[in-house]
Short mmCIF file of C-alpha atoms and ligand atoms in Angstrom, two decimals:
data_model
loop_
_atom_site.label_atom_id
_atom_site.label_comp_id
_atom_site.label_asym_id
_atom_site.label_seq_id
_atom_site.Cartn_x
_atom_site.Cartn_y
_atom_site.Cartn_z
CA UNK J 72 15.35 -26.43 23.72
CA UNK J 73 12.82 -28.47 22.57
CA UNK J 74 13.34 -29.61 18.32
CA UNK J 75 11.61 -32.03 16.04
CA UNK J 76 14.80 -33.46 14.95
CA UNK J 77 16.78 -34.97 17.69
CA UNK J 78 16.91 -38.86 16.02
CA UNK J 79 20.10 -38.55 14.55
CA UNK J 80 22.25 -35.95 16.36
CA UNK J 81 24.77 -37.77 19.46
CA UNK J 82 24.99 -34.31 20.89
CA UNK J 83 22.83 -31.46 22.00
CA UNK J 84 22.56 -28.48 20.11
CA UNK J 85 24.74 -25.24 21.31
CA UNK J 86 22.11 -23.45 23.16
CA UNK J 87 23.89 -20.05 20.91
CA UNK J 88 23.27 -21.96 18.39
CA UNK J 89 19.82 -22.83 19.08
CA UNK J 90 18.80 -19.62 19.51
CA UNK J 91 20.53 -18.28 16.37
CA UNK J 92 18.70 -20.88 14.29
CA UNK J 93 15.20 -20.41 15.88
CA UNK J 94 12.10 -18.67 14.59
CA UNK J 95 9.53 -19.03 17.46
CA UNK J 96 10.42 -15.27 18.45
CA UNK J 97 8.93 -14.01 15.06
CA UNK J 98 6.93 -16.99 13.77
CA UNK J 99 4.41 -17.09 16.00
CA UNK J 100 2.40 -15.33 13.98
CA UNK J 101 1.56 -17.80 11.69
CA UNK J 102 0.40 -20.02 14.83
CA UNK J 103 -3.27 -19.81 13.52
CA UNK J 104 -2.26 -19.91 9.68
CA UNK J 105 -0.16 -23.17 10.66
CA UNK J 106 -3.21 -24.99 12.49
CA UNK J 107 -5.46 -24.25 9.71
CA UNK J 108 -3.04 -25.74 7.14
CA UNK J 109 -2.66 -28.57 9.34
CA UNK J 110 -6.37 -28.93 9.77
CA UNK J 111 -6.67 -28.95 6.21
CA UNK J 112 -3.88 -31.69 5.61
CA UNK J 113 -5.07 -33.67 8.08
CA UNK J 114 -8.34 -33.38 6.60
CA UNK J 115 -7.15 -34.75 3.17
CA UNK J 116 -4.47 -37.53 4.63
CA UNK J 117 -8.26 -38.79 5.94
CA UNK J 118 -9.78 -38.68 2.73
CA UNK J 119 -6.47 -40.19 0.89
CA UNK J 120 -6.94 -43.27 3.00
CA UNK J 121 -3.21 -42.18 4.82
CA UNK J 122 -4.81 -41.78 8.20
CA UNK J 123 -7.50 -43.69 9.71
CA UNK J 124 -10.55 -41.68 10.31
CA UNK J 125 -10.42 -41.58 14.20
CA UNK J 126 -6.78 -40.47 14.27
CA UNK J 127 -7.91 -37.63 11.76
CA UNK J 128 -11.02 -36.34 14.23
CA UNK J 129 -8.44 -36.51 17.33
CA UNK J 130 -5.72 -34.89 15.25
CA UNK J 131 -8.74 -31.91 14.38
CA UNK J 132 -9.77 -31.34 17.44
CA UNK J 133 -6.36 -31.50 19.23
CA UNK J 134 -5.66 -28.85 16.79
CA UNK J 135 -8.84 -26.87 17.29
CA UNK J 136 -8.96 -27.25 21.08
CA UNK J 137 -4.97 -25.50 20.64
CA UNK J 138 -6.52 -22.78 18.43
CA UNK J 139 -9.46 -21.88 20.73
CA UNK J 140 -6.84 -21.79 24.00
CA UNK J 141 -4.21 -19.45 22.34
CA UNK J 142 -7.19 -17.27 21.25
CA UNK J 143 -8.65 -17.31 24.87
CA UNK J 144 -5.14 -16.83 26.12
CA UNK J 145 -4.92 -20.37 28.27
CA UNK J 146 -2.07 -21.32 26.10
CA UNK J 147 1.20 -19.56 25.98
CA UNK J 148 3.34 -19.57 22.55
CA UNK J 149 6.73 -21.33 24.46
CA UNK J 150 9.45 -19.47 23.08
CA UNK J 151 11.95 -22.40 23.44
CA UNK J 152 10.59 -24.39 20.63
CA UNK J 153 12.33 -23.86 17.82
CA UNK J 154 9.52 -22.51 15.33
CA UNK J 155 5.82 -22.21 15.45
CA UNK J 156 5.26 -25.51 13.50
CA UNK J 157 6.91 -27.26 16.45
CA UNK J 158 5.39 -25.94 18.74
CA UNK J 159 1.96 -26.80 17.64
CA UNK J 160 3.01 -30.40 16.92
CA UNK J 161 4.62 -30.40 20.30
CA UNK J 162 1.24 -29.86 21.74
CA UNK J 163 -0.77 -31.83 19.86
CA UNK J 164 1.22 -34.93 20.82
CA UNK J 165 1.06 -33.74 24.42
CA UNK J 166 -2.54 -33.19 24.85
CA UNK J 167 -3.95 -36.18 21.95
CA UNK J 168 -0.84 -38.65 22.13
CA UNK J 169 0.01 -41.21 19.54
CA UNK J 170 -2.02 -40.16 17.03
CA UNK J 171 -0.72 -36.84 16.75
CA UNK J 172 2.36 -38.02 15.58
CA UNK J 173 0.93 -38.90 12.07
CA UNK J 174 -0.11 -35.13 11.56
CA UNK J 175 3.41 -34.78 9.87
CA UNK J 176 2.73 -37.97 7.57
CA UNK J 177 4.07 -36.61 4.10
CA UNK J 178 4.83 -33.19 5.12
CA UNK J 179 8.05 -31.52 5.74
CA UNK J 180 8.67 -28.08 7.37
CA UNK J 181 9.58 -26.47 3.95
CA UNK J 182 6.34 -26.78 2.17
CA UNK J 183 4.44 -26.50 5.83
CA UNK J 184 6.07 -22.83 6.13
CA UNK J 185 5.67 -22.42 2.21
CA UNK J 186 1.86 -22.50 3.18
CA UNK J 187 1.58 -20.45 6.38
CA UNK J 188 3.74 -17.50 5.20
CA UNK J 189 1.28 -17.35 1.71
CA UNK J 190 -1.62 -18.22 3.90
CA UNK J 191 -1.10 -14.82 6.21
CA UNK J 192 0.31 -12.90 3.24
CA UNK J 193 -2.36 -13.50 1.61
CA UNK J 194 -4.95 -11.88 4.23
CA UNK J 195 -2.50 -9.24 4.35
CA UNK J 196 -2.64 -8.22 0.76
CA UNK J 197 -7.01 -8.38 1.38
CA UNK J 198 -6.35 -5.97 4.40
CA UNK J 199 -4.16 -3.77 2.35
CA UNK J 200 -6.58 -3.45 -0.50
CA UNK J 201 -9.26 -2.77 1.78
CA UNK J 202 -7.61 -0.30 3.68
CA UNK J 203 -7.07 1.24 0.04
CA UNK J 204 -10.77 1.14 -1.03
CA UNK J 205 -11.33 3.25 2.53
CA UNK J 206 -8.69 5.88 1.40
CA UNK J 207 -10.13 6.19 -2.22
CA UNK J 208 -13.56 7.05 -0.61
CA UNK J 209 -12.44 9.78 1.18
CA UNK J 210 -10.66 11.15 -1.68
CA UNK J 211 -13.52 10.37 -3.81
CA UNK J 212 -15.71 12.71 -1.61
CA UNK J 213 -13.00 15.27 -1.11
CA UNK J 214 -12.80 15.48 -4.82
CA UNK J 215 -16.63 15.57 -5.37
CA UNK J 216 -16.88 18.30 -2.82
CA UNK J 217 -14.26 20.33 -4.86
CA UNK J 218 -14.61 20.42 -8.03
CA UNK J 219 -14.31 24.38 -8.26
CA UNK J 220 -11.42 24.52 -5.64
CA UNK J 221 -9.36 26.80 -7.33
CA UNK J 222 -5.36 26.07 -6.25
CA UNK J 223 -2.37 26.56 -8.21
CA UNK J 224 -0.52 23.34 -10.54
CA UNK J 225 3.06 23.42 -9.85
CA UNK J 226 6.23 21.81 -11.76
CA UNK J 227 9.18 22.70 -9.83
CA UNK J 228 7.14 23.33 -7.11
CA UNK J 229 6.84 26.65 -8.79
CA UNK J 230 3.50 27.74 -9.62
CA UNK J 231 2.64 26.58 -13.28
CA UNK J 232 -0.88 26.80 -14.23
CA UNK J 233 -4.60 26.69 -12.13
CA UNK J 234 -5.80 23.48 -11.66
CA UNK J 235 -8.54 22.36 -9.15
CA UNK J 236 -8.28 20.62 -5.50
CA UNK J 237 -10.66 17.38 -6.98
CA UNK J 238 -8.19 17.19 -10.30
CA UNK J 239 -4.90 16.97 -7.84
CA UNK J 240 -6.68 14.71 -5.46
CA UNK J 241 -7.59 12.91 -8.49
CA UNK J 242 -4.05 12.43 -9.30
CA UNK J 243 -3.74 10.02 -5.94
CA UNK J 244 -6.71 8.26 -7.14
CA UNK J 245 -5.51 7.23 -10.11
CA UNK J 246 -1.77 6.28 -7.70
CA UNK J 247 -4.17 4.14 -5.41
CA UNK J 248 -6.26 2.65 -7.38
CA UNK J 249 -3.26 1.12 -10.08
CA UNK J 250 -2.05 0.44 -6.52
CA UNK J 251 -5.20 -1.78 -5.70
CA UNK J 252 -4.63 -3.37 -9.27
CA UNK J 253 -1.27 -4.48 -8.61
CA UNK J 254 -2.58 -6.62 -5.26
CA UNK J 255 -5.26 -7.71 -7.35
CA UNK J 256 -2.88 -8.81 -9.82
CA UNK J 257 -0.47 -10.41 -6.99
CA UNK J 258 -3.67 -12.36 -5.64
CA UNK J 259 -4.33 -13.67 -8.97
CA UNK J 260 -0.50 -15.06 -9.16
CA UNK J 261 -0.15 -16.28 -5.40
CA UNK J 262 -3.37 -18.02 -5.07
CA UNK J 263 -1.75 -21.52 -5.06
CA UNK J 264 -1.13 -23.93 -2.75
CA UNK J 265 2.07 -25.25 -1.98
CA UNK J 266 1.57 -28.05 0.46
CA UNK J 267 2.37 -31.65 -0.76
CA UNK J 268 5.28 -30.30 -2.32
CA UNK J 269 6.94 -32.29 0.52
CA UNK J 270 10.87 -31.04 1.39
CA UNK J 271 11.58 -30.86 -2.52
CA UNK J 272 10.74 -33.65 -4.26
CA UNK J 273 6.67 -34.60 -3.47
CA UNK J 274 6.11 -37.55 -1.62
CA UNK J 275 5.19 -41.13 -1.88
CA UNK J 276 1.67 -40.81 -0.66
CA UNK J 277 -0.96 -40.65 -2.65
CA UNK J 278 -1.72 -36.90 -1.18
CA UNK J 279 -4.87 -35.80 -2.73
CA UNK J 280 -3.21 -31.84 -3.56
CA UNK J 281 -6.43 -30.60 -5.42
CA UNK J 282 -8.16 -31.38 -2.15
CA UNK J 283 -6.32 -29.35 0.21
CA UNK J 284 -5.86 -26.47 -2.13
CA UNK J 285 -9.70 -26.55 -2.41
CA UNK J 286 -10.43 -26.47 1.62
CA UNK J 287 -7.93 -23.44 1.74
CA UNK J 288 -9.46 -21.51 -0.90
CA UNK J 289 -6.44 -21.45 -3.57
CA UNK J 290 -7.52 -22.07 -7.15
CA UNK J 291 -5.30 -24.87 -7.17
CA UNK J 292 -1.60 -26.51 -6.14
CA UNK J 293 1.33 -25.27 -6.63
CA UNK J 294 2.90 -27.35 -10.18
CA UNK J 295 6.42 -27.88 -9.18
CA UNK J 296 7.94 -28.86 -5.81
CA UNK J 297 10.94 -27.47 -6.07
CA UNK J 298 9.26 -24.17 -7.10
CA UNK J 299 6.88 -24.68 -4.21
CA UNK J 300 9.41 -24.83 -1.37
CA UNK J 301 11.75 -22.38 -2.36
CA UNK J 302 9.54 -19.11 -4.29
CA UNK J 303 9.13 -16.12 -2.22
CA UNK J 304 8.43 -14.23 -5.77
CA UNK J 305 4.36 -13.48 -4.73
CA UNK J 306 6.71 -11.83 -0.91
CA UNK J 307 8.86 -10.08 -3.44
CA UNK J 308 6.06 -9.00 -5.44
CA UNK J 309 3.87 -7.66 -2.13
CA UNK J 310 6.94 -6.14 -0.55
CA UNK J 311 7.42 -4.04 -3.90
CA UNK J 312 3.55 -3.04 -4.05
CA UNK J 313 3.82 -2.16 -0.28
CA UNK J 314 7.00 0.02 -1.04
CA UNK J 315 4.73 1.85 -4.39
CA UNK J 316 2.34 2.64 -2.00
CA UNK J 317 4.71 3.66 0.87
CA UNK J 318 5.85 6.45 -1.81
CA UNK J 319 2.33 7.52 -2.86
CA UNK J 320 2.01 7.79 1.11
CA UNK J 321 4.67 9.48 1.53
CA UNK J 322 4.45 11.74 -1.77
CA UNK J 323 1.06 12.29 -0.55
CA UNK J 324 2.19 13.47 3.09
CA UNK J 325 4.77 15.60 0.98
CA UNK J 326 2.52 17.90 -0.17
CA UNK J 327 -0.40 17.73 2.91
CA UNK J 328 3.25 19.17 5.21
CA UNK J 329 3.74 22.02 2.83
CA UNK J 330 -0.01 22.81 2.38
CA UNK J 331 -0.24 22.57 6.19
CA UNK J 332 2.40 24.97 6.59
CA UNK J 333 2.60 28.43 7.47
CA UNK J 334 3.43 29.92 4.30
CA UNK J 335 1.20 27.83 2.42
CA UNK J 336 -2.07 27.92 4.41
CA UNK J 337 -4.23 25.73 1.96
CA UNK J 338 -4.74 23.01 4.82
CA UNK J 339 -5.61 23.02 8.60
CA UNK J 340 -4.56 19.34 10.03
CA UNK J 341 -7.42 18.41 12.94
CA UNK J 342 -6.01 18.78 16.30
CA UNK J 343 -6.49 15.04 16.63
CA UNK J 344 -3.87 14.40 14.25
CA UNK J 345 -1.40 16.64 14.83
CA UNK J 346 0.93 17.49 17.87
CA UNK J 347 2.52 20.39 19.39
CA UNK J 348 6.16 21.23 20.84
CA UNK J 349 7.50 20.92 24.06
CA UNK J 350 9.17 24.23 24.11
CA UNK J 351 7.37 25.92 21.59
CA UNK J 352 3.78 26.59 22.60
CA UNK J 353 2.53 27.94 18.82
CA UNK J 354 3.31 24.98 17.05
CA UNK J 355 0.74 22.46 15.73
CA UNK J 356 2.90 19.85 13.92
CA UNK J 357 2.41 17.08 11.28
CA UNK J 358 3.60 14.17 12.67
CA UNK J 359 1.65 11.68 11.24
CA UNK J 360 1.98 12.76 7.96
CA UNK J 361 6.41 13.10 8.95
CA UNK J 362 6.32 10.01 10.33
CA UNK J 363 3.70 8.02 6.94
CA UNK J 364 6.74 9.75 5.15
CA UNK J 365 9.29 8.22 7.20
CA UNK J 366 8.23 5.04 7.33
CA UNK J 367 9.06 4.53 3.85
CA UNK J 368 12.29 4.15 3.93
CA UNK J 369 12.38 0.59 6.11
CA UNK J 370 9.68 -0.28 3.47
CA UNK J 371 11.83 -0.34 1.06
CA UNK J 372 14.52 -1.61 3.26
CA UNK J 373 12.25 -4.45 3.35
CA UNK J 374 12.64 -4.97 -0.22
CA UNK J 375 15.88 -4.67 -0.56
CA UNK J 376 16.68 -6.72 2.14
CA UNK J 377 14.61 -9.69 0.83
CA UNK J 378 16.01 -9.61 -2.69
CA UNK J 379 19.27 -9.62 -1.26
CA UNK J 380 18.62 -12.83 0.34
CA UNK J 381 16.97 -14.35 -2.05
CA UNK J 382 19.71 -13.98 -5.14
CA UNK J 383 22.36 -16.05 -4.83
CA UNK J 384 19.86 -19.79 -3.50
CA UNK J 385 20.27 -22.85 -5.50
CA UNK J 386 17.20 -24.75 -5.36
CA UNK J 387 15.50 -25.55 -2.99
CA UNK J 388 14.66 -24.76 0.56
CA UNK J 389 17.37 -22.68 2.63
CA UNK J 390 17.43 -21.66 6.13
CA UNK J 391 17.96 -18.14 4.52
CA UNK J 392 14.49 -18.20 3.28
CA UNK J 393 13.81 -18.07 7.41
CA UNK J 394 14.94 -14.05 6.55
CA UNK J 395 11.98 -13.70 4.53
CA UNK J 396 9.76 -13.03 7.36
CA UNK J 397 10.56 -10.17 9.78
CA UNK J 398 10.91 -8.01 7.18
CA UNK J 399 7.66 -8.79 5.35
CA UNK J 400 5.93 -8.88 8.92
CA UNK J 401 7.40 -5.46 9.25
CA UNK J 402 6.60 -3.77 6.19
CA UNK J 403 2.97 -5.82 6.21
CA UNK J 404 2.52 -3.52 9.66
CA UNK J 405 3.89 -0.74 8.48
CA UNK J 406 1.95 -0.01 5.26
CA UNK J 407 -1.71 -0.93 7.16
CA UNK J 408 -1.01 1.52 10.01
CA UNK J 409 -0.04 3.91 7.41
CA UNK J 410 -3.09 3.86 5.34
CA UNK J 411 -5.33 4.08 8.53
CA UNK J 412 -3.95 6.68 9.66
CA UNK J 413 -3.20 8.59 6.50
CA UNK J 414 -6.83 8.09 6.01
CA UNK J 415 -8.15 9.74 9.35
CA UNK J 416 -6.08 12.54 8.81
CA UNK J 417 -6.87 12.98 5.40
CA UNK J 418 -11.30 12.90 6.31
CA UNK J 419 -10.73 15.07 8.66
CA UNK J 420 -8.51 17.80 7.50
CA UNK J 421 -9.78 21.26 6.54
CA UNK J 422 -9.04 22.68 3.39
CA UNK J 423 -8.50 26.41 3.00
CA UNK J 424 -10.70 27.34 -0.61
CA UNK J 425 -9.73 31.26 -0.11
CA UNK J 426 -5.72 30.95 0.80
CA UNK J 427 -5.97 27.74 -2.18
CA UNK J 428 -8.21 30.25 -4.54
CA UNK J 429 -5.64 33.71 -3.83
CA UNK J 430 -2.65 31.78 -4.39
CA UNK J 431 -3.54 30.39 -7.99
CA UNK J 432 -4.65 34.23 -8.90
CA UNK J 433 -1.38 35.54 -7.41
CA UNK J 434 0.95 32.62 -9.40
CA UNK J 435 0.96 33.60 -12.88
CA UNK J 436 -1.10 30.68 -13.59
CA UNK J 437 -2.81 32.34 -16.36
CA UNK J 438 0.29 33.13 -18.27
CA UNK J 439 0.02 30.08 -20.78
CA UNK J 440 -3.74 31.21 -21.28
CA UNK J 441 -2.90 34.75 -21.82
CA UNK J 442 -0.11 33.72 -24.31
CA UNK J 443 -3.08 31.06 -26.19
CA UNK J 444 -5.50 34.40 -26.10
CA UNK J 445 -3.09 36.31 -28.86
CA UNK J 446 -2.72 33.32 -30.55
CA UNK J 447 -6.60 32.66 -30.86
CA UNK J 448 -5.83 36.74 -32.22
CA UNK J 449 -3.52 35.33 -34.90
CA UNK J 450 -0.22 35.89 -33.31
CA UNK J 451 2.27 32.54 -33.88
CA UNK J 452 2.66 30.86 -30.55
CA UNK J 453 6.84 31.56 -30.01
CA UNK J 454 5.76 35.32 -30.74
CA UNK J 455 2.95 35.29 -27.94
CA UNK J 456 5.47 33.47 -25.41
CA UNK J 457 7.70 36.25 -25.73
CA UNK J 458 5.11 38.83 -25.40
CA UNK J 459 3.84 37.51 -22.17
CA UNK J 460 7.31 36.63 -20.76
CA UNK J 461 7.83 40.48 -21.18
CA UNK J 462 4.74 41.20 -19.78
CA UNK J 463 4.97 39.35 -17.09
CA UNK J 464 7.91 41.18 -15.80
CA UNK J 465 6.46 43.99 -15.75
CA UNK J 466 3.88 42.84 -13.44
CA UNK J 467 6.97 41.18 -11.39
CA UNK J 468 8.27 44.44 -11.20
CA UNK J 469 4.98 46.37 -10.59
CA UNK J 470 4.03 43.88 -7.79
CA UNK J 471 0.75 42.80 -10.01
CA UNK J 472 -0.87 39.96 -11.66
CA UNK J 473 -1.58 40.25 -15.39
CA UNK J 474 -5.16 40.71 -14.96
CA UNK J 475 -4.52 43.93 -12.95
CA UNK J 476 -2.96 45.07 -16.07
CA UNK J 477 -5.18 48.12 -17.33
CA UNK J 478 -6.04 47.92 -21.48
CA UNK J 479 -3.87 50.81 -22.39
CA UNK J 480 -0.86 49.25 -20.92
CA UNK J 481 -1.56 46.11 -22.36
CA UNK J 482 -1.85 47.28 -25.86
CA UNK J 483 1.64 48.50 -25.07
CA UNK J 484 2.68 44.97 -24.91
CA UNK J 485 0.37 43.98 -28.32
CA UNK J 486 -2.30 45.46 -30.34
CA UNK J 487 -4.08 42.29 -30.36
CA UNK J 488 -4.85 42.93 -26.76
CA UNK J 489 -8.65 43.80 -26.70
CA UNK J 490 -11.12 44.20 -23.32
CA UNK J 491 -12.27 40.44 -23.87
CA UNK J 492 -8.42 39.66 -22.40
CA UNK J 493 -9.81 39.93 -18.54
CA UNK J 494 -12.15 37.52 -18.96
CA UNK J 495 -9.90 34.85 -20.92
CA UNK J 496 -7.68 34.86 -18.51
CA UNK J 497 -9.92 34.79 -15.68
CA UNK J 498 -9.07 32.05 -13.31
CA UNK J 499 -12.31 30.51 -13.83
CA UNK J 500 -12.08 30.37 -17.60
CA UNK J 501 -8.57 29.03 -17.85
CA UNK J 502 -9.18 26.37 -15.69
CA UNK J 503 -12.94 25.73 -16.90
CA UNK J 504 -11.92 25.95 -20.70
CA UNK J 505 -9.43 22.41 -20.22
CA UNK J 506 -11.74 20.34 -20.81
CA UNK J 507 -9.87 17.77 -22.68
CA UNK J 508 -9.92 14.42 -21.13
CA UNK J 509 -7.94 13.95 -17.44
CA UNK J 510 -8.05 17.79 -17.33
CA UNK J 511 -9.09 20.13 -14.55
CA UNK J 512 -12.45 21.38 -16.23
CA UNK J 513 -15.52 20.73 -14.11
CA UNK J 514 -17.23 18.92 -17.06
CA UNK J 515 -14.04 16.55 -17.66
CA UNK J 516 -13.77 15.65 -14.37
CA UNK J 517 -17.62 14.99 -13.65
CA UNK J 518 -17.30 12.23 -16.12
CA UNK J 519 -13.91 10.98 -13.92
CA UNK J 520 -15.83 10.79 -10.91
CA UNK J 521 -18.48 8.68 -12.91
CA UNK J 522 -15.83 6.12 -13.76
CA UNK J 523 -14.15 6.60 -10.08
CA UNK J 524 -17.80 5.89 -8.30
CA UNK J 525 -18.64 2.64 -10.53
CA UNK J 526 -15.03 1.56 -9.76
CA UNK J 527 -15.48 2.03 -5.90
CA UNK J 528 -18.74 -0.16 -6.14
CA UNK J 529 -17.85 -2.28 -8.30
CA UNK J 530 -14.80 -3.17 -5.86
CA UNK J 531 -16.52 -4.35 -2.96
CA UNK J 532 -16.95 -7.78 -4.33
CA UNK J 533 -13.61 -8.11 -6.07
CA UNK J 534 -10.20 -9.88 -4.05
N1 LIG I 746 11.55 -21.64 10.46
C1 LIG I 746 11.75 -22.16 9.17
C2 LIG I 746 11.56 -21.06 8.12
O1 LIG I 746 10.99 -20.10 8.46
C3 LIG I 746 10.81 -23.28 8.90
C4 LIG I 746 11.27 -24.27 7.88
C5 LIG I 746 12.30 -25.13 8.45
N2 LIG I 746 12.76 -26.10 7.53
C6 LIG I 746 13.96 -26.64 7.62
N3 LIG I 746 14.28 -27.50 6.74
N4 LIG I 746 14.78 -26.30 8.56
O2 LIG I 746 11.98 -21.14 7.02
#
């Protein structure tokens, strides 16, 4: 049981208690996010005039010595300190002495953990939008590489009208890439630096905030100390972009299940991403794309649970706040695996033009078209709806698509009818006559991809 606040107690702490209250278990993660804040305090109390020069080197490389042992794996993380931030000054004192105990000189706990928990979310929400960039390639390529994929558009999962494979890919584009926005967005907001904020109130000591903001890459500090020790906001914020893109995941894995299944056909999964049954020796399952689905739900459990702690805190710092991380770890986990291996699978699976091609013919998905082809022939719109709606029956009945239809029999349903019908309602034509902008048409959606492939460059230097 080893604390950093003995002074004033008479009595030892409940050992229950002591592990109820502790953080070690979960915060070691931020071990190398707390050194480098320290570093970078320690660095500035130098500057300030707070701590003498030689005290400053021997509190650096104390700290760095502990950094390059835990990475080498001669240190151990001891799980009876009470958080990471003890722990580190724990050592530092052990192995540099005296002048390790200044590291803490106008510091508290509250805006140390402020700093390490933005510090690691922040790499997370770089990792994340990386991860995202990786996915919108291989969309990107899927999509160039289909532009005349003929599949069926559903609403109602019932088929509506003929689209192409690149314009539905597309449609995830667009979902990832407003998904890449939002963490740009969220970087924008969280980029400040909270340390100096002190337990609430600042400190007496002339800390030198622009300083350490500026050796830990924030634009700035943080402009209000209450604010700084008590906003989780910018984890609020990344736990709800995390749970947006959990759903496009999961909508995503939706619809690669059902294409991957039996009655579907469009999509073969790659034997290195799927998995078979124990007992049943035809099966080649979807796990990943089940499980990327699955996940979702703790995601936004995540969410839900952090709000929850978060609504009812006066200002400032609360040991609830403490909450704030296992979750976020969690979900910060959960997402990245996701992606990668949504990603894999995605590259790698084969996609079935002729099952993808036969079901938008067999659909339908030319009845809207057929309907617009009367009323190019003069017929008011409600009148042609009715028409087809009639004629389409028949075909239910007859076990046909309209296009099988022969001339005389169409000219039973309308005069208007004419030879030139087959070809307007060819499954080429009606998908390569929407040409309006965002629309399946091969033309429309070359000028997409333009936009899509300056966006994917242009990304590499953003975040
Ligand atoms: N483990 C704590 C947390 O995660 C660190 C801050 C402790 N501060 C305090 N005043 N007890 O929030």
């Amino acid at each position: 049981m080893a604390t950093l606040w003995g002074g004033r107690f008479t009595k030892e702490t409940d050992q229950k208690v002591f592990d109820f209250n502790a953080s070690i278990r979960f915060d070691k993660r931020l071990a190398e996010m707390d050194i480098t804040g320290s570093v970078s305090h320690a660095t500035m109390l130098k500057r300030a005039g707070i701590i003498s020069a030689e005290d400053a080197t021997a509190i650096i490389d104390g700290l760095m010595s502990i950094r390059d042992d835990l990475l080498k794996g001669d240190l151990f993380i001891d799980e009876s300190f009470e958080d990471i931030h003890s722990f580190v000054e724990a050592k530092l004192i052990e192995r540099i002495g005296d002048a390790g105990k200044k590291l803490h000189t106008g510091r508290s706990r509250n805006d140390q953990v402020a700093l390490d928990m933005r510090l690691y979310t922040r790499t997370y929400v770089i990792t994340i939008h990386e991860r995202l960039k990786n996915l919108l390639f291989v969309i990107y390529d899927l999509m160039e590489s289909n532009l005349d994929t003929y599949m069926p558009g559903f609403t109602h999962l019932q088929k509506a009208q003929p689209v192409t494979l690149a314009h539905h890919l597309g449609a995830y584009f667009e979902m990832f890439k407003r998904d890449q926005g939002r963490l740009y967005d969220l970087f924008k907001r969280m980029n400040y630096c909270p340390l100096g904020a002190g337990a609430l109130a600042g400190t007496t000591y002339p800390l030198d905030r622009d300083f350490t903001a500026s050796l830990l890459d924030f634009y700035g500090p943080t402009s209000n100390s209450m604010d700084s020790v008590s906003d989780r906001d910018y984890l609020l914020e990344f736990l709800s972009d995390l749970s947006i893109i959990a759903m496009h995941l999961s909508r995503f894995s939706e619809e690669i299940i059902l294409w991957n299944s039996n009655e579907y056909g469009f999509i073969e999964l790659d034997d290195a991403y799927s998995t078979g049954s124990s007992i049943m020796p035809q099966k080649k399952n979807p796990d990943i794309a089940e499980l990327v689905r699955g996940k979702t739900g703790r995601v936004y459990g995540a969410l839900m649970s952090l709000l929850t702690t978060m609504k009812g805190l006066p200002l400032a710092y609360n040991k609830d706040m403490q909450e704030d991380k296992e979750v976020s770890f969690d979900s910060m986990d959960t997402v990245n695996s996701c992606l990668e291996l949504f990603t894999g699978m995605l590259s790698t699976t084969k996609f079935n033009k002729k099952k993808m091609e036969e079901s938008a013919v067999k659909g339908f998905t030319n009845a809207t078209d057929a309907a617009d082809y009367l009323v190019k022939k003069g017929m008011p719109f409600r009148d042609a709806h009715s028409v087809i709606g009639r004629l389409v029956l028949y075909c239910i009945d007859q076990g046909i698509s309209i296009d099988e239809v022969d001339i005389g029999k169409l000219k039973e349903f309308s005069e208007l009818f004419d030879e030139d019908v087959y070809e307007a309602i060819s499954l080429k034509t009606c998908v390569e006559r929407r040409l309006t902008v965002g629309a399946p048409g091969i033309e429309a959606m070359k000028s997409v991809l333009v936009e899509y492939k300056k966006y994917l460059e242009e990304q590499n230097s953003e975040v």
